[in-house]
Amino acid sequence: MLTDSFGRVATDLRVSVTDRCNLRCSYCMPPEGLDWLPGPGLLTDDEVSRLIAVAVQRLGVTEVRFTGGEPLLRRGLTGLVAAVAALHPRPEISLTTNGIGLARLAGPLAAAGLDRLNVSLDTLSRQTFKELARRDRLPDVLAGLAAAAGVGLAPVKVNAVLMRGVNDHEAAGLLRFCLDRGYQLRFIEQMPLDAQHGWRRTDMVTADEILARLADGFSLTPDDPGGRGSAPAETFLVDGGPGRVGVIGSVTRPFCGTCDRVRLTADGQIRNCLFATTETDLRTPLRNGADDDQLAAAWRGAVATKLPGHGINDPGFLQPTRPMSAIGG
Ligand code: SAM
C-alpha cells in the first residue's frame, strides 16, 4: 500500500501522459506555451504501462486517471487505456480532457475500457472561450462532450474554473447547460498552479461565492450527509434532484486530510501532492533495469513523505516550479 506518515492511503493515481496542450487557458499557461518536456525524457507507452501495473498490482492503486497537458494529444492513449483495463485487479479508468478530439476518440476510448471522464468547460460563449483559452475551439469541446455521452461514458462530468470578470457571471448558465444534458458540473476554485505565477487570492472566485451565485437561480441541498470522504467535491442536489452540482474548494475548503491521490508525471516522476516541491524519480531506476519490487519500494518512499497539507494558506507558501500542465491536473 501507499501509506503516508499521517495514515492516509493513496489509491487514486493520476498519470500525466503529456505536458503539451492545444489550449492556452490563462489560469494554466502563457499565450506562447511552455518549453515542452523533451521527447526522450517522456516515458514510452511500455514504461507508463509498466509503472501503472506496479501501482495497481503491488501498491493498492484502484483508480487510474489519465491527464496532462492534454491527454488526447498522446497518440498511444487508447492503447494505454486497453493495457490498464487488462490488469488484474482491474482499476477504474478515467480521463480528464479539454474535449478537443473527443468527438473522434470517445468511441475507441470507451471500447478500450475507459469508464468515465471529466471534460473541462469554463464558458459557453465562443468569444470568452477564445479569450480565456486563446484558441477558438468551443465547438470542438461541445462536440466532444456530446460524443462522450453518446458512447455511454456517463455520467459525463464537466470541470469549470471561474475567473473574476471573465466568466464568473456564467455559473448559473453553465449549470443549466449541464443539467439539461445530464452532465455533472463541478466548479473548481482557481489554484496557484499557473506557469506564469500570476494567481492572486483576491482574484480567486471562492466556493462561497460560487454557491451564492448558484443560489440566485437554483435551490441547493447538500448531498453528502456522511461527509465527502476523499472526494474533493462538495455535492449538492439541484432543485431537489436528480441533477447535482459539485464545488471543489481546493483553496478555501481544503480536503488534504482525506487526500488519496498520487501523481506520475509524463517524465516519470512521482509527486505525492499537486503542490509538492520535490519529486521522486522513477524513470532513472526504470531505465536502469530496476525490478518491480525496487520500483514499488521507491514509490512507497515517495508517498511516505507526503506533507499533511498543500500549504496554500500558510505564510511563505511557495508555488511549485512545475506548472499544472506538467504535473497533471
Ligand atoms: N487538458 C486537460 C483538461 O483541460 O481537462 C487535462 C489537464 S488540466 C491541467 C486538468 C484540470 O485542471 C482542468 O479541469 C483545468 O481546468 C484545471 N486547472 C488547470 N489549471 C488550474 C488552476 N490554476 N486552478 C484550478 N484548476 C486548474
Short mmCIF file of C-alpha atoms and ligand atoms in Angstrom, two decimals:
data_model
loop_
_atom_site.label_atom_id
_atom_site.label_comp_id
_atom_site.label_asym_id
_atom_site.label_seq_id
_atom_site.Cartn_x
_atom_site.Cartn_y
_atom_site.Cartn_z
CA MET A 1 0.00 0.00 0.00
CA LEU A 2 0.98 3.60 -0.45
CA THR A 3 0.68 4.92 3.08
CA ASP A 4 1.98 8.24 4.31
CA SER A 5 3.12 9.14 7.81
CA PHE A 6 -0.31 10.62 8.62
CA GLY A 7 -2.09 7.36 7.85
CA ARG A 8 -3.56 8.38 4.52
CA VAL A 9 -3.51 5.74 1.80
CA ALA A 10 -3.07 6.74 -1.84
CA THR A 11 -5.30 4.65 -4.09
CA ASP A 12 -6.04 7.19 -6.82
CA LEU A 13 -3.24 7.53 -9.37
CA ARG A 14 -3.19 10.48 -11.77
CA VAL A 15 -1.00 9.83 -14.78
CA SER A 16 0.08 12.74 -16.94
CA VAL A 17 0.77 11.36 -20.41
CA THR A 18 1.99 14.63 -21.92
CA ASP A 19 2.68 18.17 -20.77
CA ARG A 20 1.59 19.57 -24.14
CA CYS A 21 -1.76 21.20 -24.66
CA ASN A 22 -3.70 22.60 -27.60
CA LEU A 23 -5.25 25.32 -25.43
CA ARG A 24 -3.57 28.13 -23.53
CA CYS A 25 -6.00 28.71 -20.66
CA SER A 26 -4.82 31.84 -18.88
CA TYR A 27 -5.04 30.21 -15.42
CA CYS A 28 -2.68 27.48 -16.62
CA MET A 29 -0.09 28.73 -19.08
CA PRO A 30 1.10 31.80 -21.00
CA PRO A 31 -0.08 32.52 -24.57
CA GLU A 32 3.18 31.35 -26.08
CA GLY A 33 3.01 27.98 -24.35
CA LEU A 34 5.90 26.46 -22.43
CA ASP A 35 9.19 24.69 -23.08
CA TRP A 36 7.71 21.25 -23.52
CA LEU A 37 9.46 18.26 -22.00
CA PRO A 38 11.99 16.81 -24.45
CA GLY A 39 10.79 13.66 -26.26
CA PRO A 40 13.41 11.21 -24.96
CA GLY A 41 12.61 12.27 -21.40
CA LEU A 42 8.98 11.20 -21.74
CA LEU A 43 8.05 7.74 -20.63
CA THR A 44 7.22 5.44 -23.51
CA ASP A 45 3.86 3.70 -23.62
CA ASP A 46 5.50 0.50 -22.32
CA GLU A 47 7.13 2.40 -19.46
CA VAL A 48 3.85 4.09 -18.49
CA SER A 49 2.03 0.75 -18.58
CA ARG A 50 4.72 -0.93 -16.50
CA LEU A 51 4.60 1.72 -13.76
CA ILE A 52 0.80 1.64 -13.66
CA ALA A 53 0.93 -2.15 -13.35
CA VAL A 54 3.31 -1.83 -10.39
CA ALA A 55 0.94 0.68 -8.78
CA VAL A 56 -2.14 -1.47 -9.29
CA GLN A 57 -0.73 -4.92 -8.65
CA ARG A 58 1.71 -4.16 -5.84
CA LEU A 59 0.69 -0.86 -4.29
CA GLY A 60 -3.08 -0.99 -3.98
CA VAL A 61 -4.00 1.66 -6.55
CA THR A 62 -7.66 1.21 -7.52
CA GLU A 63 -8.25 4.16 -9.82
CA VAL A 64 -6.12 5.38 -12.71
CA ARG A 65 -6.90 8.75 -14.24
CA PHE A 66 -5.15 9.87 -17.42
CA THR A 67 -4.49 13.58 -17.63
CA GLY A 68 -1.91 16.10 -18.82
CA GLY A 69 -1.33 18.55 -20.52
CA GLU A 70 -3.97 17.37 -22.91
CA PRO A 71 -4.04 13.55 -22.78
CA LEU A 72 -5.86 13.20 -26.11
CA LEU A 73 -2.70 14.55 -27.77
CA ARG A 74 -0.86 11.38 -26.78
CA ARG A 75 -1.05 9.05 -29.73
CA GLY A 76 -0.89 5.89 -27.64
CA LEU A 77 -3.65 6.85 -25.21
CA THR A 78 -6.16 4.25 -26.40
CA GLY A 79 -3.52 1.54 -26.11
CA LEU A 80 -2.62 2.70 -22.61
CA VAL A 81 -6.26 2.50 -21.57
CA ALA A 82 -6.51 -1.01 -23.01
CA ALA A 83 -3.34 -2.08 -21.18
CA VAL A 84 -4.68 -0.81 -17.86
CA ALA A 85 -8.06 -2.41 -18.49
CA ALA A 86 -6.30 -5.76 -18.86
CA LEU A 87 -4.75 -5.58 -15.38
CA HIS A 88 -5.86 -7.85 -12.54
CA PRO A 89 -7.33 -6.46 -10.40
CA ARG A 90 -8.77 -4.08 -12.93
CA PRO A 91 -8.75 -0.48 -11.68
CA GLU A 92 -11.34 2.15 -12.54
CA ILE A 93 -10.08 4.08 -15.55
CA SER A 94 -10.91 7.73 -16.06
CA LEU A 95 -9.73 10.69 -18.09
CA THR A 96 -9.56 14.45 -17.68
CA THR A 97 -9.59 16.21 -21.03
CA ASN A 98 -10.42 19.51 -22.66
CA GLY A 99 -12.60 17.53 -25.07
CA ILE A 100 -10.87 18.59 -28.29
CA GLY A 101 -10.64 15.44 -30.39
CA LEU A 102 -13.08 13.56 -28.22
CA ALA A 103 -15.69 13.52 -30.95
CA ARG A 104 -13.34 11.11 -32.78
CA LEU A 105 -11.80 9.34 -29.79
CA ALA A 106 -14.70 8.83 -27.37
CA GLY A 107 -15.79 5.60 -29.09
CA PRO A 108 -12.32 3.99 -29.28
CA LEU A 109 -11.54 5.01 -25.69
CA ALA A 110 -14.79 3.55 -24.39
CA ALA A 111 -14.13 0.36 -26.35
CA ALA A 112 -10.63 0.17 -24.89
CA GLY A 113 -12.06 0.25 -21.37
CA LEU A 114 -12.37 3.88 -20.31
CA ASP A 115 -15.01 4.03 -17.57
CA ARG A 116 -15.67 7.75 -17.22
CA LEU A 117 -14.32 11.14 -17.95
CA ASN A 118 -14.25 14.80 -16.99
CA VAL A 119 -14.32 17.45 -19.67
CA SER A 120 -13.16 20.97 -18.88
CA LEU A 121 -15.56 23.70 -19.96
CA ASP A 122 -15.32 27.16 -18.46
CA THR A 123 -17.66 29.14 -20.68
CA LEU A 124 -20.48 28.79 -23.18
CA SER A 125 -19.51 31.95 -25.02
CA ARG A 126 -17.37 31.40 -28.08
CA GLN A 127 -15.80 34.82 -27.63
CA THR A 128 -14.98 34.26 -23.95
CA PHE A 129 -13.57 30.82 -24.79
CA LYS A 130 -11.34 32.40 -27.40
CA GLU A 131 -10.06 34.91 -24.88
CA LEU A 132 -9.73 32.57 -21.92
CA ALA A 133 -8.25 29.58 -23.76
CA ARG A 134 -6.69 31.69 -26.51
CA ARG A 135 -8.00 29.30 -29.13
CA ASP A 136 -11.33 29.28 -30.99
CA ARG A 137 -12.26 25.71 -30.08
CA LEU A 138 -15.55 25.87 -28.16
CA PRO A 139 -17.47 23.97 -30.88
CA ASP A 140 -14.93 21.12 -30.71
CA VAL A 141 -15.33 20.86 -26.94
CA LEU A 142 -19.12 20.79 -27.17
CA ALA A 143 -18.94 18.13 -29.88
CA GLY A 144 -16.58 16.12 -27.68
CA LEU A 145 -18.95 16.31 -24.73
CA ALA A 146 -21.88 15.14 -26.83
CA ALA A 147 -19.81 12.28 -28.25
CA ALA A 148 -18.76 11.12 -24.78
CA ALA A 149 -22.35 10.98 -23.61
CA GLY A 150 -23.32 9.32 -26.89
CA VAL A 151 -20.96 6.39 -26.40
CA GLY A 152 -22.17 5.83 -22.85
CA LEU A 153 -19.33 7.36 -20.86
CA ALA A 154 -21.98 8.59 -18.46
CA PRO A 155 -22.30 10.45 -16.28
CA VAL A 156 -20.08 12.92 -18.10
CA LYS A 157 -18.54 15.29 -15.59
CA VAL A 158 -17.72 18.86 -16.51
CA ASN A 159 -14.99 20.87 -14.73
CA ALA A 160 -15.25 24.65 -14.69
CA VAL A 161 -12.87 27.24 -13.28
CA LEU A 162 -14.43 30.66 -12.75
CA MET A 163 -12.29 33.75 -13.12
CA ARG A 164 -13.35 37.12 -11.79
CA GLY A 165 -14.51 39.47 -14.52
CA VAL A 166 -14.01 36.82 -17.21
CA ASN A 167 -16.60 34.06 -16.80
CA ASP A 168 -17.83 34.34 -13.22
CA HIS A 169 -21.22 35.56 -14.44
CA GLU A 170 -21.69 32.19 -16.18
CA ALA A 171 -22.09 29.97 -13.11
CA ALA A 172 -25.85 29.59 -13.47
CA GLY A 173 -25.72 29.29 -17.26
CA LEU A 174 -23.13 26.52 -17.10
CA LEU A 175 -25.22 24.67 -14.56
CA ARG A 176 -28.38 24.95 -16.64
CA PHE A 177 -26.48 23.73 -19.72
CA CYS A 178 -25.18 20.69 -17.83
CA LEU A 179 -28.47 19.85 -16.12
CA ASP A 180 -30.27 19.93 -19.46
CA ARG A 181 -27.85 17.37 -20.90
CA GLY A 182 -27.36 15.14 -17.86
CA TYR A 183 -23.75 16.26 -17.33
CA GLN A 184 -22.48 16.65 -13.77
CA LEU A 185 -20.91 20.06 -13.30
CA ARG A 186 -18.16 20.72 -10.78
CA PHE A 187 -16.70 24.15 -10.15
CA ILE A 188 -13.03 24.20 -9.13
CA GLU A 189 -11.50 27.12 -7.26
CA GLN A 190 -8.59 28.55 -9.18
CA MET A 191 -5.34 27.33 -7.63
CA PRO A 192 -1.83 28.81 -7.70
CA LEU A 193 -0.54 26.44 -10.36
CA ASP A 194 -0.20 28.62 -13.43
CA ALA A 195 3.15 28.68 -15.13
CA GLN A 196 3.24 32.49 -15.03
CA HIS A 197 2.75 32.56 -11.22
CA GLY A 198 0.02 35.15 -11.74
CA TRP A 199 -2.51 33.72 -9.26
CA ARG A 200 -3.84 36.25 -6.74
CA ARG A 201 -6.02 35.21 -3.82
CA THR A 202 -8.20 38.29 -4.30
CA ASP A 203 -8.94 37.32 -7.92
CA MET A 204 -10.00 33.81 -6.99
CA VAL A 205 -13.74 33.15 -7.09
CA THR A 206 -14.25 31.25 -3.86
CA ALA A 207 -16.50 28.28 -3.18
CA ASP A 208 -18.71 30.56 -1.06
CA GLU A 209 -19.09 33.00 -3.95
CA ILE A 210 -19.85 30.22 -6.41
CA LEU A 211 -22.56 28.85 -4.13
CA ALA A 212 -24.01 32.32 -3.63
CA ARG A 213 -24.23 32.83 -7.37
CA LEU A 214 -25.90 29.47 -7.89
CA ALA A 215 -28.33 30.11 -5.04
CA ASP A 216 -29.67 33.01 -7.07
CA GLY A 217 -31.25 30.72 -9.65
CA PHE A 218 -31.36 27.28 -8.03
CA SER A 219 -32.09 25.71 -4.68
CA LEU A 220 -29.14 23.62 -3.50
CA THR A 221 -29.34 20.89 -0.86
CA PRO A 222 -26.15 19.28 0.47
CA ASP A 223 -25.94 15.78 -0.93
CA ASP A 224 -23.13 14.31 1.12
CA PRO A 225 -24.64 13.82 4.58
CA GLY A 226 -21.93 11.34 5.56
CA GLY A 227 -19.21 13.82 4.61
CA ARG A 228 -17.41 13.90 1.31
CA GLY A 229 -14.83 11.26 2.28
CA SER A 230 -11.87 11.50 -0.04
CA ALA A 231 -13.98 13.13 -2.77
CA PRO A 232 -12.81 16.69 -3.29
CA ALA A 233 -16.19 17.97 -4.44
CA GLU A 234 -18.91 19.01 -2.02
CA THR A 235 -22.01 17.99 -3.90
CA PHE A 236 -25.49 19.47 -3.85
CA LEU A 237 -28.84 18.33 -5.21
CA VAL A 238 -30.19 20.99 -7.53
CA ASP A 239 -33.86 21.92 -7.10
CA GLY A 240 -34.48 18.69 -5.23
CA GLY A 241 -32.60 16.50 -7.74
CA PRO A 242 -31.87 14.32 -9.52
CA GLY A 243 -29.44 16.87 -11.00
CA ARG A 244 -26.36 17.62 -8.93
CA VAL A 245 -23.58 20.17 -8.83
CA GLY A 246 -20.20 19.98 -7.11
CA VAL A 247 -17.90 22.65 -5.76
CA ILE A 248 -14.24 21.91 -5.20
CA GLY A 249 -12.88 24.45 -2.76
CA SER A 250 -9.29 23.34 -3.02
CA VAL A 251 -8.04 26.61 -1.54
CA THR A 252 -10.71 27.75 0.90
CA ARG A 253 -12.07 24.32 1.84
CA PRO A 254 -9.05 22.03 1.53
CA PHE A 255 -9.52 18.29 1.73
CA CYS A 256 -5.90 17.30 2.31
CA GLY A 257 -6.77 15.31 5.45
CA THR A 258 -8.53 12.71 3.31
CA CYS A 259 -6.40 13.03 0.16
CA ASP A 260 -5.91 9.65 -1.53
CA ARG A 261 -4.04 10.84 -4.63
CA VAL A 262 -0.61 10.33 -6.03
CA ARG A 263 0.73 11.55 -9.37
CA LEU A 264 3.03 10.23 -12.06
CA THR A 265 4.36 12.89 -14.42
CA ALA A 266 4.94 12.33 -18.13
CA ASP A 267 8.69 12.16 -17.45
CA GLY A 268 8.39 9.51 -14.79
CA GLN A 269 8.45 11.50 -11.55
CA ILE A 270 6.23 10.69 -8.59
CA ARG A 271 4.57 13.66 -6.92
CA ASN A 272 2.80 12.98 -3.65
CA CYS A 273 0.85 16.28 -3.85
CA LEU A 274 -0.13 18.74 -6.59
CA PHE A 275 1.78 21.34 -4.57
CA ALA A 276 4.82 19.24 -3.72
CA THR A 277 8.13 20.99 -4.25
CA THR A 278 10.02 17.70 -4.54
CA GLU A 279 9.58 14.65 -6.75
CA THR A 280 10.85 11.09 -6.75
CA ASP A 281 12.45 9.92 -9.95
CA LEU A 282 11.21 6.52 -11.14
CA ARG A 283 12.37 6.95 -14.73
CA THR A 284 16.06 6.51 -13.93
CA PRO A 285 15.69 3.27 -11.97
CA LEU A 286 13.16 2.05 -14.54
CA ARG A 287 15.60 2.63 -17.38
CA ASN A 288 18.49 1.21 -15.35
CA GLY A 289 16.75 -2.13 -15.05
CA ALA A 290 15.10 -1.91 -11.63
CA ASP A 291 12.71 -4.78 -10.97
CA ASP A 292 9.10 -4.29 -9.87
CA ASP A 293 9.99 -4.71 -6.17
CA GLN A 294 12.55 -1.95 -6.39
CA LEU A 295 10.17 0.37 -8.24
CA ALA A 296 7.44 -0.33 -5.69
CA ALA A 297 9.82 0.40 -2.81
CA ALA A 298 10.83 3.74 -4.36
CA TRP A 299 7.18 4.60 -4.90
CA ARG A 300 6.30 3.77 -1.26
CA GLY A 301 9.12 6.02 -0.11
CA ALA A 302 7.81 8.85 -2.27
CA VAL A 303 4.35 8.70 -0.70
CA ALA A 304 5.61 8.17 2.86
CA THR A 305 6.91 11.74 3.00
CA LYS A 306 3.66 13.41 1.89
CA LEU A 307 3.05 16.58 3.90
CA PRO A 308 -0.16 17.00 5.91
CA GLY A 309 -1.50 19.78 3.69
CA HIS A 310 -0.93 21.67 0.46
CA GLY A 311 0.19 24.77 2.34
CA ILE A 312 -1.50 27.30 0.03
CA ASN A 313 -2.88 29.14 3.04
CA ASP A 314 0.40 29.07 5.02
CA PRO A 315 2.61 32.14 5.26
CA GLY A 316 5.57 31.71 2.96
CA PHE A 317 3.74 29.29 0.61
CA LEU A 318 5.88 28.57 -2.42
CA GLN A 319 4.15 27.69 -5.67
CA PRO A 320 5.66 24.57 -7.26
CA THR A 321 8.03 25.34 -10.09
CA ARG A 322 6.35 22.74 -12.29
CA PRO A 323 3.12 24.13 -13.76
CA MET A 324 -0.18 22.26 -13.64
CA SER A 325 0.20 21.19 -17.26
CA ALA A 326 3.38 19.27 -16.42
CA ILE A 327 2.16 17.88 -13.10
CA GLY A 328 -1.13 16.58 -14.42
CA GLY A 329 -4.32 18.08 -13.02
N1 SAM B 1 -6.10 19.30 -20.58
C1 SAM B 1 -6.97 18.58 -19.71
C2 SAM B 1 -8.17 19.41 -19.32
O1 SAM B 1 -8.29 20.54 -19.79
O2 SAM B 1 -9.00 18.92 -18.57
C3 SAM B 1 -6.33 17.95 -18.50
C4 SAM B 1 -5.32 18.75 -17.77
S1 SAM B 1 -5.95 20.19 -16.97
C5 SAM B 1 -4.47 20.76 -16.16
C6 SAM B 1 -6.92 19.46 -15.70
C7 SAM B 1 -7.88 20.37 -14.99
O3 SAM B 1 -7.14 21.31 -14.25
C8 SAM B 1 -8.79 21.17 -15.90
O4 SAM B 1 -10.13 20.99 -15.48
C9 SAM B 1 -8.37 22.59 -15.70
O5 SAM B 1 -9.44 23.48 -15.80
C10 SAM B 1 -7.81 22.53 -14.29
N2 SAM B 1 -6.86 23.58 -13.98
C11 SAM B 1 -5.78 23.97 -14.67
N3 SAM B 1 -5.15 24.97 -14.07
C12 SAM B 1 -5.85 25.23 -12.94
C13 SAM B 1 -5.73 26.14 -11.86
N4 SAM B 1 -4.73 27.02 -11.84
N5 SAM B 1 -6.62 26.09 -10.87
C14 SAM B 1 -7.64 25.21 -10.90
N6 SAM B 1 -7.82 24.32 -11.87
C15 SAM B 1 -6.95 24.33 -12.88
#
